[in-house]
Short mmCIF file of C-alpha atoms in Angstrom, two decimals:
data_model
loop_
_atom_site.label_atom_id
_atom_site.label_comp_id
_atom_site.label_asym_id
_atom_site.label_seq_id
_atom_site.Cartn_x
_atom_site.Cartn_y
_atom_site.Cartn_z
CA MET A 1 0.22 -0.13 -0.36
CA SER A 2 1.57 3.40 -0.89
CA THR A 3 2.10 5.95 1.57
CA LEU A 4 -0.47 8.50 0.00
CA THR A 5 -3.14 5.69 0.36
CA GLN A 6 -2.70 5.19 3.70
CA LEU A 7 -2.56 8.48 4.22
CA ARG A 8 -6.29 9.07 2.62
CA ARG A 9 -7.28 5.82 4.80
CA LEU A 10 -6.61 7.51 7.81
CA GLY A 11 -8.41 10.33 6.93
CA LEU A 12 -5.79 12.83 6.70
CA PHE A 13 -7.53 14.69 3.56
CA ASP A 14 -10.88 15.08 5.37
CA ALA A 15 -9.83 15.95 8.84
CA ARG A 16 -9.59 19.18 10.62
CA VAL A 17 -7.71 19.57 13.72
CA PRO A 18 -6.15 21.88 16.07
CA ARG A 19 -2.54 24.12 15.16
CA TYR A 20 -1.56 22.83 18.93
CA THR A 21 0.55 26.47 19.42
CA SER A 22 -0.93 26.05 23.12
CA TYR A 23 -2.74 23.10 25.23
CA PRO A 24 -5.90 23.09 25.70
CA THR A 25 -6.26 24.98 22.48
CA ALA A 26 -7.67 28.72 22.74
CA ASN A 27 -11.20 27.60 21.87
CA HIS A 28 -11.63 25.70 25.00
CA PHE A 29 -10.33 28.71 27.13
CA ASN A 30 -13.02 29.67 29.28
CA ASN A 31 -14.57 32.92 31.18
CA ASP A 32 -13.34 31.67 34.97
CA ILE A 33 -9.66 33.51 34.15
CA GLY A 34 -10.15 37.71 34.73
CA ALA A 35 -8.43 40.36 35.79
CA ASP A 36 -7.42 39.48 39.27
CA GLN A 37 -6.04 36.36 38.20
CA MET A 38 -4.06 37.95 35.91
CA ALA A 39 -2.81 40.17 38.16
CA ARG A 40 -1.74 37.20 40.59
CA TRP A 41 -0.29 35.08 38.06
CA ILE A 42 2.02 38.06 37.21
CA ALA A 43 2.86 38.48 40.89
CA ALA A 44 3.83 35.17 41.30
CA VAL A 45 6.67 35.03 38.65
CA PRO A 46 9.98 34.13 40.50
CA ARG A 47 12.16 36.73 41.31
CA GLY A 48 15.07 37.52 38.76
CA SER A 49 13.70 34.93 36.17
CA GLU A 50 13.45 35.14 32.47
CA VAL A 51 10.13 35.91 30.62
CA SER A 52 8.87 36.32 27.39
CA LEU A 53 6.97 39.39 26.06
CA TYR A 54 4.41 39.68 23.42
CA VAL A 55 2.87 42.95 22.05
CA HIS A 56 0.04 43.04 19.96
CA ILE A 57 -0.47 46.00 17.63
CA PRO A 58 -4.01 45.11 15.50
CA PHE A 59 -3.79 47.64 13.26
CA CYS A 60 -3.54 47.48 9.11
CA ARG A 61 -3.18 49.77 6.22
CA ARG A 62 -5.29 47.41 4.63
CA LEU A 63 -7.08 43.88 5.31
CA CYS A 64 -5.55 41.06 3.64
CA TRP A 65 -8.35 38.74 2.39
CA PHE A 66 -6.67 35.38 3.56
CA CYS A 67 -5.82 36.94 7.11
CA ALA A 68 -7.90 35.32 10.47
CA CYS A 69 -6.02 37.49 12.89
CA ARG A 70 -7.65 40.39 14.98
CA THR A 71 -6.40 43.47 13.00
CA GLN A 72 -8.78 46.50 11.67
CA GLY A 73 -7.95 48.62 9.08
CA THR A 74 -6.87 52.45 9.15
CA ALA A 75 -5.80 54.99 6.79
CA THR A 76 -4.46 57.31 9.78
CA ALA A 77 -2.64 57.08 12.52
CA ALA A 78 -4.77 58.91 15.29
CA PRO A 79 -6.34 55.33 16.37
CA VAL A 80 -2.69 53.70 16.73
CA ARG A 81 -1.85 56.38 18.64
CA GLY A 82 -4.81 56.26 20.96
CA TYR A 83 -4.23 52.66 21.53
CA LEU A 84 -0.74 52.25 21.85
CA ASP A 85 -1.11 55.32 25.04
CA VAL A 86 -3.50 52.44 26.49
CA VAL A 87 -1.04 49.76 25.79
CA PHE A 88 1.28 51.83 27.74
CA ASP A 89 -0.77 52.07 30.68
CA GLU A 90 -1.21 48.21 30.70
CA LEU A 91 2.55 48.00 30.10
CA ASP A 92 2.47 50.29 33.78
CA LEU A 93 -0.23 48.13 35.27
CA ILE A 94 2.30 44.73 34.76
CA LYS A 95 4.89 46.87 36.31
CA ARG A 96 3.39 47.65 39.09
CA HIS A 97 2.74 43.55 39.72
CA LEU A 98 6.00 41.97 38.47
CA PRO A 99 8.62 41.20 40.50
CA GLU A 100 11.90 42.86 40.80
CA GLY A 101 15.22 41.51 39.08
CA VAL A 102 12.73 40.04 36.11
CA THR A 103 14.39 40.26 32.29
CA PHE A 104 13.20 39.51 28.82
CA SER A 105 14.52 36.68 26.92
CA ARG A 106 12.38 37.16 24.08
CA VAL A 107 10.43 40.50 22.98
CA HIS A 108 7.90 40.18 19.97
CA TRP A 109 5.61 42.97 18.28
CA GLY A 110 2.89 41.00 16.26
CA GLY A 111 -0.12 42.23 14.38
CA GLY A 112 -1.49 43.26 12.37
CA THR A 113 1.17 45.46 11.34
CA PRO A 114 3.50 46.75 14.02
CA THR A 115 5.52 48.83 11.22
CA LEU A 116 2.08 51.15 11.03
CA LEU A 117 3.98 52.61 13.92
CA THR A 118 5.56 56.22 13.17
CA PRO A 119 9.39 56.09 14.25
CA GLU A 120 8.17 58.15 17.37
CA MET A 121 5.78 55.91 18.50
CA ILE A 122 8.39 52.96 17.87
CA ASP A 123 10.68 54.80 20.22
CA GLU A 124 8.24 55.26 22.75
CA LEU A 125 6.99 51.65 23.17
CA ALA A 126 10.75 50.31 23.24
CA GLY A 127 11.21 52.65 26.11
CA ARG A 128 8.03 51.79 27.79
CA ILE A 129 9.42 48.02 27.02
CA SER A 130 12.92 49.08 28.71
CA ASP A 131 11.39 50.72 31.60
CA LEU A 132 9.09 47.57 32.50
CA ALA A 133 12.05 44.98 32.56
CA PRO A 134 15.60 45.05 30.80
CA PHE A 135 16.43 42.74 28.23
CA SER A 136 18.71 39.46 29.07
CA GLU A 137 22.31 39.15 28.06
CA SER A 138 21.29 36.71 24.94
CA ALA A 139 17.78 38.12 24.35
CA GLU A 140 15.52 38.26 21.01
CA PHE A 141 13.97 41.06 19.87
CA SER A 142 11.79 40.41 17.12
CA VAL A 143 9.46 42.47 14.79
CA GLU A 144 6.76 41.43 12.19
CA ILE A 145 7.06 43.33 9.40
CA ASP A 146 5.34 44.18 6.19
CA PRO A 147 7.83 45.61 3.17
CA ASN A 148 5.05 47.79 1.77
CA GLU A 149 5.08 49.41 5.50
CA LEU A 150 8.41 49.91 5.87
CA ASP A 151 10.48 52.94 4.91
CA ASP A 152 14.31 54.03 6.04
CA PRO A 153 13.41 56.07 9.30
CA ARG A 154 11.12 53.06 10.56
CA LEU A 155 13.94 50.60 10.03
CA ASP A 156 16.14 53.31 11.50
CA ALA A 157 14.23 53.39 14.64
CA LEU A 158 13.38 49.37 15.10
CA THR A 159 17.37 48.91 14.80
CA ALA A 160 18.05 51.81 17.54
CA ALA A 161 15.17 50.01 19.65
CA GLY A 162 17.21 46.97 19.27
CA MET A 163 15.40 44.61 17.13
CA ASN A 164 17.65 41.55 16.12
CA ARG A 165 15.28 39.20 14.13
CA ALA A 166 12.99 40.70 11.72
CA SER A 167 9.80 38.49 10.64
CA ILE A 168 8.73 39.40 6.97
CA GLY A 169 5.44 37.59 5.56
CA VAL A 170 5.13 36.67 1.99
CA GLN A 171 2.81 34.61 1.66
CA ASP A 172 3.29 33.81 -2.34
CA PHE A 173 4.88 36.05 -5.07
CA ASN A 174 2.53 35.36 -7.90
CA PRO A 175 0.68 38.54 -8.72
CA ASN A 176 -2.48 36.72 -9.58
CA ILE A 177 -2.92 34.77 -6.19
CA GLN A 178 -1.63 38.09 -4.44
CA ALA A 179 -4.29 39.76 -6.03
CA THR A 180 -6.85 36.68 -5.02
CA ILE A 181 -6.08 37.07 -1.31
CA GLY A 182 -5.85 40.48 -1.26
CA ARG A 183 -2.32 41.12 -0.32
CA PRO A 184 -0.32 42.73 -3.44
CA GLN A 185 3.55 42.78 -2.44
CA SER A 186 6.12 42.63 -5.47
CA PHE A 187 9.58 40.95 -4.89
CA ALA A 188 11.32 44.02 -5.65
CA VAL A 189 9.58 45.78 -2.76
CA THR A 190 10.52 42.38 -0.31
CA LYS A 191 14.43 42.40 -1.48
CA ALA A 192 14.49 46.35 -0.43
CA ALA A 193 13.08 45.13 2.72
CA VAL A 194 15.51 42.67 3.45
CA ASP A 195 18.58 44.36 1.80
CA GLY A 196 17.54 47.47 4.42
CA ILE A 197 17.72 45.14 7.41
CA ARG A 198 20.55 43.16 6.35
CA ASP A 199 22.49 46.89 5.87
CA ARG A 200 22.01 47.73 9.25
CA GLY A 201 23.61 44.82 10.53
CA ILE A 202 20.30 42.64 11.71
CA GLU A 203 21.32 39.04 10.75
CA SER A 204 18.18 36.92 12.05
CA LEU A 205 15.46 36.77 9.27
CA ASN A 206 12.46 34.70 9.16
CA ILE A 207 9.88 34.79 5.94
CA ASP A 208 6.25 33.08 6.10
CA LEU A 209 5.01 31.31 2.96
CA LEU A 210 1.81 29.92 2.61
CA TYR A 211 0.73 26.89 0.96
CA GLY A 212 -2.92 25.85 -0.43
CA LEU A 213 -3.73 29.47 -1.60
CA PRO A 214 -6.21 30.02 -4.71
CA TYR A 215 -4.96 29.16 -7.72
CA GLN A 216 -1.39 28.05 -6.29
CA THR A 217 0.17 25.27 -8.49
CA GLU A 218 3.35 23.03 -8.25
CA GLU A 219 4.98 25.70 -10.67
CA ARG A 220 4.16 28.80 -8.75
CA ILE A 221 5.07 27.51 -5.17
CA SER A 222 8.41 26.50 -6.77
CA ASP A 223 8.60 29.88 -8.27
CA SER A 224 8.37 31.58 -4.73
CA VAL A 225 10.12 29.55 -2.76
CA GLN A 226 13.06 30.10 -5.44
CA LYS A 227 12.64 33.70 -4.88
CA VAL A 228 12.74 33.16 -1.07
CA LEU A 229 15.85 31.48 -1.44
CA THR A 230 17.70 34.07 -3.21
CA LEU A 231 16.76 36.20 -0.16
CA SER A 232 18.35 33.79 2.33
CA PRO A 233 16.74 33.81 5.29
CA ASP A 234 17.72 32.00 8.90
CA ARG A 235 14.33 30.32 8.43
CA VAL A 236 10.96 30.07 7.09
CA ALA A 237 7.55 29.35 8.18
CA LEU A 238 5.38 27.33 5.70
CA TYR A 239 1.67 26.90 6.94
CA GLY A 240 -0.76 25.76 5.45
CA TYR A 241 -3.45 28.36 4.39
CA ALA A 242 -6.74 27.94 6.97
CA HIS A 243 -9.83 28.66 5.08
CA VAL A 244 -12.21 29.49 7.65
CA PRO A 245 -14.55 32.45 6.40
CA TRP A 246 -17.26 31.15 9.22
CA MET A 247 -14.73 32.85 11.62
CA ALA A 248 -13.08 35.22 9.39
CA ARG A 249 -15.73 37.12 7.00
CA ARG A 250 -12.91 38.76 5.40
CA GLN A 251 -11.95 35.31 3.67
CA SER A 252 -15.59 35.15 1.87
CA MET A 253 -13.71 37.39 -0.56
CA ILE A 254 -11.46 34.05 -1.66
CA PRO A 255 -13.27 31.92 -3.93
CA SER A 256 -13.27 28.38 -2.68
CA GLU A 257 -13.57 26.35 -5.70
CA ALA A 258 -9.74 28.58 -6.43
CA LEU A 259 -8.62 26.30 -3.30
CA PRO A 260 -6.14 23.41 -4.08
CA ALA A 261 -7.75 20.44 -2.89
CA PRO A 262 -6.38 18.53 -0.19
CA GLU A 263 -3.87 16.18 -1.84
CA GLU A 264 -2.72 19.06 -3.93
CA ARG A 265 -1.99 20.83 -0.99
CA LEU A 266 0.29 18.18 0.28
CA GLU A 267 2.16 18.14 -2.72
CA LEU A 268 2.69 21.99 -2.63
CA TYR A 269 3.76 21.43 0.60
CA GLU A 270 6.63 18.39 -0.32
CA VAL A 271 7.60 20.51 -3.49
CA ALA A 272 8.76 23.32 -0.93
CA LYS A 273 10.00 21.13 1.29
CA ARG A 274 12.33 19.26 -1.45
CA LEU A 275 13.41 22.92 -2.29
CA PHE A 276 14.30 23.85 1.17
CA ALA A 277 16.47 20.72 1.68
CA TRP A 278 18.31 21.04 -1.36
CA ASP A 279 19.26 24.81 -0.56
CA GLY A 280 20.61 23.10 2.97
CA TYR A 281 17.54 24.22 5.26
CA GLU A 282 16.53 21.68 7.75
CA GLU A 283 13.07 20.79 8.32
CA ILE A 284 11.74 21.87 11.87
CA GLY A 285 8.64 20.10 13.21
CA ILE A 286 5.58 20.37 10.83
CA ASP A 287 6.16 23.91 9.52
CA HIS A 288 9.67 25.15 9.59
CA PHE A 289 12.90 25.28 7.92
CA ALA A 290 16.28 26.73 9.34
CA ARG A 291 19.60 26.70 8.57
CA PRO A 292 21.92 24.59 10.15
CA ALA A 293 23.82 27.25 12.13
CA ASP A 294 19.97 29.37 13.32
CA GLY A 295 19.18 29.08 16.73
CA LEU A 296 16.11 26.67 16.09
CA ALA A 297 17.61 24.40 14.10
CA ARG A 298 20.36 23.95 17.09
CA ALA A 299 17.28 23.62 19.27
CA ALA A 300 15.59 20.89 17.56
CA ARG A 301 19.00 18.86 17.17
CA GLU A 302 19.65 19.00 21.19
CA GLY A 303 16.07 18.19 21.71
CA ARG A 304 15.24 22.29 23.37
CA LEU A 305 12.86 22.81 20.55
CA ARG A 306 9.03 24.59 21.96
CA ARG A 307 5.71 25.60 20.37
CA ASN A 308 3.97 28.83 21.59
CA PHE A 309 1.23 30.52 19.74
CA GLN A 310 4.21 32.52 16.72
CA GLY A 311 5.12 28.70 16.11
CA TYR A 312 8.20 27.20 17.03
CA THR A 313 10.65 28.90 19.22
CA ASP A 314 14.07 28.05 21.00
CA ASP A 315 12.85 29.91 23.94
CA THR A 316 13.02 28.42 27.44
CA SER A 317 11.59 30.82 29.17
CA ARG A 318 8.02 29.57 31.48
CA VAL A 319 6.00 32.78 31.45
CA LEU A 320 5.16 34.67 28.11
CA ILE A 321 2.83 38.21 28.66
CA GLY A 322 0.91 39.17 26.68
CA ALA A 323 0.21 42.64 25.86
CA GLY A 324 -2.76 44.57 23.63
CA ALA A 325 -5.71 43.38 22.72
CA SER A 326 -6.67 39.81 22.16
CA SER A 327 -3.18 38.78 23.32
CA ILE A 328 -2.53 35.65 25.18
CA SER A 329 -0.48 35.21 28.03
CA LYS A 330 0.90 32.02 29.57
CA PHE A 331 1.93 31.25 33.06
CA PRO A 332 2.84 27.87 34.64
CA GLN A 333 -0.60 28.26 36.25
CA GLY A 334 -2.62 28.40 33.08
CA PHE A 335 -3.52 30.58 30.37
CA ALA A 336 -4.89 34.20 30.12
CA GLN A 337 -6.59 36.29 27.45
CA ASN A 338 -7.01 39.83 26.71
CA ASN A 339 -10.57 40.82 25.79
CA PRO A 340 -9.89 40.64 21.87
CA ALA A 341 -12.19 44.01 21.00
CA THR A 342 -10.08 47.12 21.12
CA SER A 343 -12.78 49.10 22.68
CA GLY A 344 -13.56 46.48 25.87
CA TYR A 345 -9.70 46.25 26.10
CA HIS A 346 -9.24 50.25 26.46
CA SER A 347 -12.11 50.52 28.67
CA ALA A 348 -10.88 47.83 31.32
CA ILE A 349 -7.03 49.16 31.19
CA ARG A 350 -8.62 53.00 31.41
CA ASP A 351 -10.43 51.99 34.51
CA GLY A 352 -7.33 50.68 36.01
CA HIS A 353 -7.53 46.78 35.87
CA PHE A 354 -5.99 44.27 33.35
CA ALA A 355 -8.48 43.54 30.27
CA THR A 356 -8.50 39.85 30.63
CA THR A 357 -11.61 38.15 29.99
CA ARG A 358 -10.94 34.11 29.65
CA GLY A 359 -8.44 31.50 29.84
CA HIS A 360 -7.72 28.40 31.40
CA THR A 361 -6.23 27.21 34.24
CA PHE A 362 -4.34 24.08 34.14
CA THR A 363 -5.99 21.28 36.18
CA GLY A 364 -5.53 17.13 36.75
CA ASP A 365 -3.18 15.93 33.61
CA ASP A 366 -3.34 18.92 31.40
CA LYS A 367 0.30 19.57 31.85
CA LEU A 368 1.57 16.06 31.27
CA HIS A 369 -0.80 15.71 28.21
CA GLU A 370 0.83 19.54 26.83
CA ALA A 371 4.27 17.86 27.42
CA MET A 372 3.10 14.97 25.43
CA ILE A 373 1.52 17.14 22.43
CA MET A 374 4.26 19.38 22.24
CA ALA A 375 6.93 16.17 21.95
CA LEU A 376 5.07 14.92 19.17
CA MET A 377 4.97 18.44 17.37
CA CYS A 378 8.53 19.13 18.31
CA ASP A 379 10.39 15.77 18.27
CA PHE A 380 7.54 13.32 16.72
CA ARG A 381 8.54 11.45 19.83
CA ILE A 382 7.56 10.66 23.26
CA ASP A 383 10.39 9.73 25.48
CA PHE A 384 8.44 7.93 28.29
CA GLY A 385 11.07 7.94 30.98
CA GLU A 386 11.63 11.48 30.64
CA LEU A 387 8.56 12.87 31.01
CA ALA A 388 8.15 10.40 33.82
CA LYS A 389 10.98 11.80 35.76
CA ASP A 390 9.56 15.56 34.72
CA PHE A 391 6.26 14.32 36.33
CA GLY A 392 7.23 12.10 38.54
CA ILE A 393 5.44 9.13 37.61
CA LYS A 394 6.39 5.91 36.46
CA PRO A 395 7.00 5.25 32.54
CA SER A 396 4.38 2.68 32.22
CA GLU A 397 1.90 5.19 33.42
CA VAL A 398 3.12 7.59 30.70
CA ALA A 399 2.76 4.88 28.21
CA ALA A 400 -0.70 3.88 29.46
CA ARG A 401 -1.92 7.41 27.82
CA ILE A 402 -1.11 6.09 24.29
CA ASP A 403 -3.40 2.68 24.22
CA GLY A 404 -5.23 2.51 21.67
CA ILE A 405 -2.95 4.80 19.45
CA ASP A 406 -1.77 1.80 17.05
CA ASP A 407 -5.52 0.73 16.40
CA ALA A 408 -6.07 4.37 15.77
CA PHE A 409 -3.01 4.80 13.37
CA PRO A 410 -2.09 1.61 12.07
CA GLY A 411 1.64 1.09 11.06
CA MET A 412 2.45 5.00 11.48
CA LEU A 413 4.59 4.73 14.96
CA ALA A 414 7.56 2.72 15.75
CA HIS A 415 7.88 1.51 19.22
CA THR A 416 10.90 0.96 21.60
CA ALA A 417 10.50 0.04 25.31
CA ASP A 418 10.52 3.15 26.35
CA ALA A 419 9.37 5.62 23.65
CA VAL A 420 6.82 6.18 20.13
CA GLU A 421 8.00 8.28 17.65
CA ILE A 422 5.65 8.90 14.32
CA ARG A 423 7.68 7.73 11.35
CA ALA A 424 8.85 10.03 8.63
CA GLU A 425 6.46 9.05 5.99
CA ALA A 426 3.24 9.58 8.60
CA ARG A 427 4.48 12.90 9.72
CA PRO A 428 1.84 14.75 7.96
CA LEU A 429 -0.22 12.98 10.76
CA THR A 430 1.36 14.53 13.42
CA ARG A 431 -1.41 16.90 14.34
CA MET A 432 -4.09 14.20 14.24
CA ILE A 433 -2.00 11.97 16.07
CA ALA A 434 -1.69 14.79 18.56
CA ARG A 435 -5.22 15.18 19.05
CA PHE A 436 -5.46 11.41 20.04
CA LEU A 437 -3.79 12.70 23.74
CA ASP A 438 -6.23 15.54 23.54
CA GLU A 439 -8.76 15.58 26.75
CA TYR A 440 -10.36 18.68 25.09
CA ALA A 441 -10.91 17.33 21.39
CA THR A 442 -14.41 17.75 20.30
CA GLY A 443 -15.17 17.81 16.26
CA GLY A 444 -13.24 19.40 13.82
CA GLU A 445 -15.74 22.53 13.81
CA GLY A 446 -13.69 25.81 13.64
CA HIS A 447 -10.31 24.08 13.07
CA SER A 448 -8.05 24.62 10.09
CA ALA A 449 -7.11 21.44 7.36
CA ALA A 450 -5.15 18.93 8.65
CA ILE A 451 -3.04 19.28 5.77
#
């Protein structure tokens, strides 16, 4: 039986499953977590520890039709200015609760379009973050960059602020595909942004691509990947386009009949994967590629790879604090998410308390199942002995959690006395196999295609 036939038989091309950037996934958060809980969790961060900070800028000059992120369009800087002032108040609120001696191991500005900020706003935001806590010696400060919204003054301001990793969204370079997804962005504009970044001594660059876009063919994705390779990014995220117009209304602008079939999506990914491998990139998890010297590749080789809301990371911090509307924080105790509506977020912060409206407190076996799922997502392998040591239980108790997995995925896993591993040819099934361990799993409603 061919691999494709096996994948088809196991339902890969029909399934809709979580991406597992968290466990439990955000759709299982509840309304029991609020401002008081957020304050207590921040106050409980150990003194002198390293934490990560995410700042969400939910504004775009134009709304790309493919995007399902929490964003809003603006033609002027006025709403951005007003929003940023509220973010400053939130950072002050965090500072009042955060214990002394904390440093930042990672700071990430995401969106939306952080490069909509004026140079003056960039300076202010960077200064407020520095007032909150200093960067650790090996800190990484990354910013999501739209090449269409980047000029020398903004790039100079980001460089002066300490940005040492730039993240550029490309999606696909084909003009017809760009027109269909509402994201015009020429290769020339992208290359100019990359050149400006490199000229300022910022050596760490990652690029985002999408497969499964409307009118995307093997020839077109091959052309886009080869153009990306000429830019020589350190790492690439190759995400499957999630067509969820019932969740993101703007996606209704994209003709569903133009989308590749599930089996075609798999081949699009394989075409891109082969090109990255040919150029010396290492495959990282289910959807990333990195140069061998990149920190992500080193983490994968050394078993230190982790997964969070931005994808794969080598960050070892146990705490991620999110600032801004809809941002999600993670603590050892659980998750806390800010109000997704900017109006509700503004109101809460202006009233002097956190804007947390939902989240999840870890209970029962949550952390064990999270560790097992993340081991599959990052390493394609669960080591019973390692997890047993981490959780103070017997290896047999960890192994018992996968009872029945071979019946669900016959021939797809390799077993040893102390571990189980997803076979190389079965890795497209990883998210489905991870769902087997998900105690909160329900149907596929609201999730993206498994491939």
